[in-house]
XYZ file of C-alpha atoms in Angstrom:
401
model
C -2.157 2.518 45.636
C -1.964 5.777 45.686
C -3.732 7.512 42.812
C -2.778 10.773 42.847
C 0.285 10.075 42.873
C -0.269 7.262 39.488
C -2.027 10.281 37.950
C 0.620 13.020 38.211
C 3.179 10.423 36.798
C 4.584 12.333 33.708
C 4.122 10.439 30.355
C 6.919 8.463 28.836
C 8.463 10.345 25.944
C 12.321 9.168 26.131
C 12.671 5.554 27.648
C 16.352 7.276 29.117
C 14.467 10.274 31.166
C 11.180 7.786 32.099
C 13.653 5.362 33.381
C 15.644 8.423 35.045
C 12.438 9.348 36.609
C 11.481 5.550 37.497
C 15.166 5.357 39.329
C 14.451 7.756 41.912
C 11.654 6.104 42.790
C 11.401 2.419 42.325
C 8.189 1.701 44.529
C 6.325 3.545 42.185
C 6.206 0.249 39.972
C 4.679 -1.862 42.251
C 2.105 0.900 43.434
C 1.173 2.619 39.927
C 1.791 -0.945 37.822
C -1.150 0.060 35.570
C 0.543 3.302 34.427
C 4.042 2.088 34.549
C 3.657 -0.808 32.748
C 1.124 0.356 30.271
C 4.129 3.305 29.499
C 7.072 0.642 29.078
C 5.161 -2.157 26.967
C 1.792 -1.018 25.886
C -1.569 -2.197 26.865
C -2.807 -2.926 22.944
C -3.587 -0.294 20.295
C -6.621 -1.655 18.094
C -5.370 0.312 15.296
C -2.417 -1.923 15.255
C -3.835 -5.323 16.722
C -6.963 -4.940 17.380
C -10.077 -7.706 16.707
C -10.687 -6.257 13.218
C -7.242 -5.677 12.302
C -6.394 -9.841 12.874
C -9.049 -10.814 10.893
C -7.491 -8.581 8.086
C -4.252 -10.084 7.959
C -5.707 -13.808 8.031
C -8.175 -12.684 5.512
C -4.659 -11.087 3.658
C -2.583 -14.694 3.703
C -5.458 -16.211 3.855
C -7.035 -15.859 -0.254
C -3.725 -15.476 -1.028
C -2.658 -19.000 -0.087
C -6.216 -20.277 -1.619
C -5.399 -18.083 -4.851
C -1.583 -19.915 -5.291
C -2.767 -23.339 -4.545
C -5.682 -23.464 -7.150
C -3.315 -21.837 -9.583
C -0.581 -24.461 -8.978
C -3.660 -27.044 -9.058
C -4.924 -26.036 -12.320
C -2.389 -24.507 -14.238
C -1.637 -27.620 -16.320
C -4.900 -29.313 -16.131
C -6.691 -29.996 -18.885
C -10.435 -30.416 -18.626
C -13.192 -28.924 -19.669
C -13.627 -26.638 -16.732
C -10.203 -25.645 -16.687
C -10.815 -22.609 -19.257
C -13.379 -21.109 -17.040
C -11.802 -21.726 -13.776
C -8.894 -19.950 -14.858
C -10.819 -17.221 -16.114
C -12.459 -16.592 -12.416
C -9.049 -17.190 -10.758
C -7.441 -14.523 -12.952
C -9.963 -11.722 -12.185
C -10.590 -12.784 -8.694
C -6.332 -12.549 -8.226
C -6.808 -9.284 -9.940
C -9.356 -8.065 -7.645
C -7.216 -9.033 -4.324
C -4.148 -7.522 -5.422
C -5.424 -4.508 -5.863
C -7.643 -4.434 -2.530
C -4.461 -6.252 -0.822
C -1.960 -3.842 -2.002
C -3.417 -0.924 -0.874
C -4.499 -2.183 2.495
C -0.204 -3.253 2.534
C 0.539 -0.103 1.962
C -1.949 1.782 4.531
C -0.748 0.057 7.129
C 3.132 0.554 5.650
C 2.473 4.109 5.919
C 1.014 4.200 8.968
C 3.593 2.278 10.811
C 6.160 4.794 10.371
C 4.145 8.109 10.851
C 3.980 6.126 14.659
C 7.143 4.442 14.982
C 8.344 8.115 14.187
C 6.487 9.740 16.625
C 7.574 7.239 18.424
C 11.673 6.779 17.747
C 11.911 10.432 17.908
C 9.949 11.008 21.879
C 7.436 13.255 20.076
C 4.343 10.533 20.750
C 4.559 7.636 22.875
C 1.017 7.214 23.276
C 0.042 3.509 22.676
C 3.356 2.471 21.982
C 4.952 0.152 24.016
C 7.873 -1.731 23.613
C 5.022 -5.012 22.934
C 3.648 -2.479 20.725
C 6.844 -1.512 18.661
C 7.292 -4.953 18.328
C 3.915 -6.125 16.991
C 4.016 -3.319 14.652
C 7.486 -4.296 13.292
C 5.796 -8.066 12.534
C 2.966 -6.402 10.882
C 5.127 -5.009 8.252
C 5.913 -8.720 7.223
C 2.631 -9.882 7.832
C 1.180 -7.926 5.243
C 4.119 -7.252 2.557
C 4.567 -11.112 2.073
C 1.558 -12.250 0.733
C 1.889 -9.838 -2.446
C 5.274 -10.902 -2.914
C 4.408 -14.729 -5.523
C 1.784 -12.102 -6.996
C 3.570 -9.632 -7.726
C 6.690 -12.088 -8.968
C 4.050 -14.315 -10.902
C 2.337 -12.088 -13.104
C 0.792 -15.446 -15.364
C -1.242 -15.729 -12.065
C -4.020 -12.726 -13.670
C -3.935 -13.800 -17.398
C -6.616 -15.853 -18.282
C -6.476 -18.477 -20.963
C -9.152 -19.719 -23.843
C -8.684 -23.092 -23.974
C -6.940 -25.470 -21.675
C -3.539 -25.565 -23.542
C -0.320 -23.503 -22.849
C -1.638 -20.085 -24.826
C -0.194 -16.514 -23.555
C -2.960 -14.265 -21.702
C -5.719 -13.094 -23.030
C -7.291 -10.060 -22.492
C -10.959 -8.148 -23.473
C -10.628 -5.342 -25.447
C -13.530 -2.882 -26.316
C -11.930 -2.557 -29.719
C -11.859 -7.041 -30.548
C -14.399 -7.886 -33.110
C -18.038 -7.997 -31.707
C -16.622 -7.636 -28.102
C -14.026 -10.941 -28.236
C -11.319 -11.840 -26.746
C -8.528 -12.301 -29.405
C -6.065 -14.967 -27.917
C -2.153 -15.045 -29.304
C -1.616 -16.067 -31.881
C 1.571 -15.814 -34.485
C 1.008 -12.992 -37.034
C 1.238 -14.927 -40.530
C -0.780 -13.861 -43.375
C -1.278 -11.413 -45.495
C -4.887 -10.723 -45.042
C -6.791 -7.329 -44.083
C -8.279 -9.487 -41.336
C -5.147 -11.223 -39.879
C -3.476 -7.721 -39.700
C -6.473 -6.470 -37.729
C -6.258 -9.027 -35.599
C -2.765 -9.325 -35.148
C -2.429 -5.268 -34.244
C -5.330 -5.704 -31.420
C -2.887 -8.712 -30.273
C 0.020 -5.966 -29.874
C -2.428 -3.591 -28.073
C -3.043 -6.399 -26.097
C 0.259 -6.963 -25.003
C 1.321 -3.712 -24.652
C -1.647 -3.096 -21.621
C -0.738 -6.599 -20.285
C 2.886 -5.798 -19.876
C 1.905 -2.078 -18.450
C -0.981 -3.635 -15.669
C 2.078 -5.381 -14.623
C 4.781 -2.637 -14.277
C 1.838 -1.099 -12.366
C 1.603 -3.906 -10.169
C 4.765 -4.545 -9.318
C 5.479 -0.717 -9.396
C 3.081 -0.430 -6.266
C 4.331 -3.281 -5.115
C 7.738 -1.734 -5.132
C 6.343 1.546 -3.317
C 4.541 -1.036 -0.502
C 9.007 -2.329 -0.007
C 9.749 1.161 0.503
C 7.693 1.760 2.982
C 8.323 -1.210 4.945
C 12.188 0.005 5.126
C 11.722 2.251 7.709
C 9.796 -0.251 9.632
C 13.007 -2.766 9.529
C 15.221 -0.034 10.438
C 13.460 0.727 13.288
C 13.769 -2.972 14.500
C 17.434 -3.345 13.479
C 18.012 -0.188 15.600
C 16.699 -1.613 18.519
C 17.202 -4.924 18.671
C 21.324 -4.799 17.483
C 22.299 -1.393 17.753
C 23.400 0.483 21.257
C 21.227 -0.226 24.049
C 20.779 1.772 26.863
C 19.802 -1.271 29.123
C 23.012 -3.068 30.605
C 26.508 -1.878 31.346
C 27.675 -0.823 27.863
C 28.611 3.171 27.772
C 26.076 4.673 26.693
C 23.282 2.360 28.905
C 21.082 4.436 30.831
C 20.295 1.521 33.623
C 22.319 -1.359 34.673
C 20.285 -4.707 33.832
C 19.802 -5.742 37.266
C 17.815 -2.576 38.005
C 15.651 -2.967 34.877
C 14.993 -6.433 35.939
C 13.123 -5.125 39.313
C 11.863 -2.603 37.500
C 9.471 -4.902 35.244
C 9.139 -7.804 37.885
C 6.215 -6.663 38.376
C 4.551 -6.329 35.265
C 4.419 -9.814 34.383
C 3.665 -11.406 38.096
C 1.689 -14.363 37.079
C 1.963 -14.810 33.417
C 3.783 -16.493 31.213
C 6.359 -14.217 29.650
C 8.441 -14.335 26.593
C 12.273 -16.120 26.967
C 15.007 -14.308 25.886
C 15.016 -17.387 23.231
C 11.659 -16.818 21.362
C 12.767 -13.021 21.526
C 15.608 -13.846 19.232
C 13.861 -16.243 17.557
C 10.931 -13.417 16.572
C 13.560 -10.780 15.581
C 15.471 -13.389 13.415
C 13.052 -14.529 11.800
C 11.079 -11.249 10.868
C 14.300 -9.447 10.017
C 14.663 -12.856 7.363
C 11.479 -12.994 6.444
C 11.959 -8.549 5.448
C 15.729 -10.066 3.880
C 13.823 -12.379 1.772
C 11.604 -9.777 0.288
C 14.550 -7.794 -0.239
C 16.260 -10.286 -2.570
C 13.629 -11.663 -4.460
C 12.786 -7.530 -5.212
C 16.138 -6.829 -6.246
C 16.432 -10.558 -8.654
C 13.462 -9.564 -10.378
C 14.522 -6.034 -10.935
C 17.804 -7.311 -11.987
C 15.404 -10.154 -14.597
C 13.837 -6.896 -15.625
C 16.937 -5.599 -17.190
C 18.230 -8.550 -18.372
C 15.486 -8.819 -20.862
C 15.188 -5.887 -22.619
C 18.813 -5.235 -23.300
C 20.786 -9.053 -22.675
C 18.438 -10.871 -24.422
C 21.166 -13.884 -24.486
C 21.957 -14.164 -21.138
C 18.091 -13.759 -20.488
C 17.501 -16.890 -22.755
C 19.845 -18.521 -20.762
C 18.344 -18.074 -17.516
C 14.952 -19.282 -19.035
C 16.437 -22.222 -20.125
C 17.252 -22.996 -16.815
C 13.908 -22.026 -15.915
C 15.112 -19.332 -13.398
C 12.817 -16.861 -14.344
C 9.725 -16.966 -12.177
C 7.660 -17.452 -15.219
C 4.282 -19.426 -14.542
C 3.498 -20.273 -17.833
C 4.357 -23.864 -17.711
C 5.206 -26.523 -14.918
C 8.461 -26.638 -15.469
C 8.777 -22.905 -15.725
C 7.169 -22.741 -12.881
C 8.936 -24.281 -10.262
C 11.407 -21.840 -9.012
C 7.989 -19.549 -8.234
C 6.497 -22.480 -6.234
C 9.815 -22.327 -4.345
C 9.037 -18.596 -3.948
C 5.841 -19.497 -2.908
C 6.507 -22.290 -0.239
C 8.877 -19.725 1.203
C 6.809 -17.502 1.311
C 4.282 -19.363 3.469
C 6.843 -20.475 5.507
C 7.614 -17.249 6.862
C 4.512 -15.566 6.743
C 3.514 -18.504 9.556
C 6.592 -17.540 11.180
C 5.096 -13.867 11.416
C 1.683 -15.148 12.498
C 2.863 -16.819 15.148
C 4.556 -14.256 16.470
C 1.846 -11.702 16.240
C -0.295 -14.196 18.218
C 2.753 -14.333 20.721
C 3.205 -10.627 21.142
C -0.372 -10.389 21.303
C -1.375 -12.814 24.147
C 2.214 -11.574 26.582
C 0.258 -7.639 25.913
C -3.585 -9.038 26.693
C -1.980 -10.860 29.562
C -0.033 -8.600 31.240
C -2.488 -5.834 31.036
C -5.331 -7.788 32.207
C -2.598 -8.983 34.963
C -1.731 -4.816 36.461
C -5.969 -4.232 35.863
C -5.983 -2.382 32.474
C -8.239 -2.888 29.947
C -7.696 -4.720 27.153
C -9.134 -2.929 24.035
C -7.579 -4.599 21.075
C -10.998 -7.285 21.658
C -13.397 -4.391 20.785
C -14.877 -3.852 17.479
C -14.221 -0.171 16.359
C -14.786 1.680 13.868
C -11.520 1.595 11.933
C -11.582 -2.401 13.271
C -14.802 -3.044 10.466
C -13.198 -0.649 7.413
C -10.332 -2.832 7.639
C -12.143 -6.714 7.308
C -14.424 -4.937 4.609
C -11.828 -3.982 2.836
C -11.343 -7.474 1.370
C -14.940 -7.845 0.307
C -14.675 -7.190 -3.099
C -12.320 -10.335 -2.989
C -15.683 -12.479 -2.274
C -18.090 -10.573 -4.441
C -16.029 -10.991 -7.197
C -16.073 -14.873 -6.683
C -19.984 -14.797 -6.376
C -20.421 -12.608 -9.228
C -18.124 -14.932 -11.870
C -19.417 -18.676 -10.165
C -23.064 -17.099 -10.444
C -23.092 -15.247 -13.946
C -21.313 -18.345 -15.539
C -23.728 -18.809 -18.494
C -22.820 -14.890 -19.447
C -19.116 -15.045 -18.802
C -18.023 -18.587 -20.154
C -17.945 -20.164 -22.677
C -20.584 -20.288 -25.555
């Protein structure tokens, strides 16, 4: 390999210009595999698919599945331990949602910035084709775990007994700092009126908090639109490879250029690549449909009470107060977990391909290293475990008297 020639190769800013340069001397691909293959496909990016980020993605998905599973298991149980378990679950779910939401928002914003730079040709460092595909996947992978919690607000609410009471909340202005459970505000005594006043304030706070959670999830979804658009344009827009008008290289020539990059490794077939793209599109569209449906439900609840009550009788309102009402939400959770499994598979399949290619061409696969940012991405979810341990450790303080 002529090191001086390889080092003099220009960086890849725009695909068409880079391919035109490579076509003039195809032998450069074989001589400079590390430089050329890295520019075309990417040799890893720890900020996107490093060990710490991978741990963060898996933690977000795993914690969501555990919380939802426990909620479904105890939601309608009537045992002595159900009350405190529900209290712990509500607080842990709230802590997890807050940490996962801003983790997701950070990933979405970062994905927008690096994809915009790569698509415009401003900066393609570390953004080869495989890295871009991984970025599309993690956009879905971080968004999906928030969906069941954003639409199932009852998950964040406590109960004061094992019955079917509505949410409760501790307020500093409540009598003696105790929790005020929901009740029918009947009677004329001043004490009862005071309790009703506290209850109204509790409900207002709960509604405001639920609106905040849903609004922030909506913000994350908005930020996920550009990665989805980038995927759609790249996969289903006008191709620069092939014989179509506007293409810059024929399929045969392209195959010759990329052949040295994937020698002696198991590459991804066209069927697998299509499956990854299809599952990614379906995942984002599913989130979008459910988000729009929730917005419609919120509008109907406020302005069309008759239609709202009809949907509620049909168990189509995403309520989770009873087992019957939670059937649609349970279906939502099931589909979400299936789609999450598909995105995890896509992520690790692409990551393995990039790792094998990088090592095959003699490169340094940095995604297996723990860097500063990798540690930060793991620490993000530590508050969830701290909250769980704290509530279990001090059950005598927080538990029922």
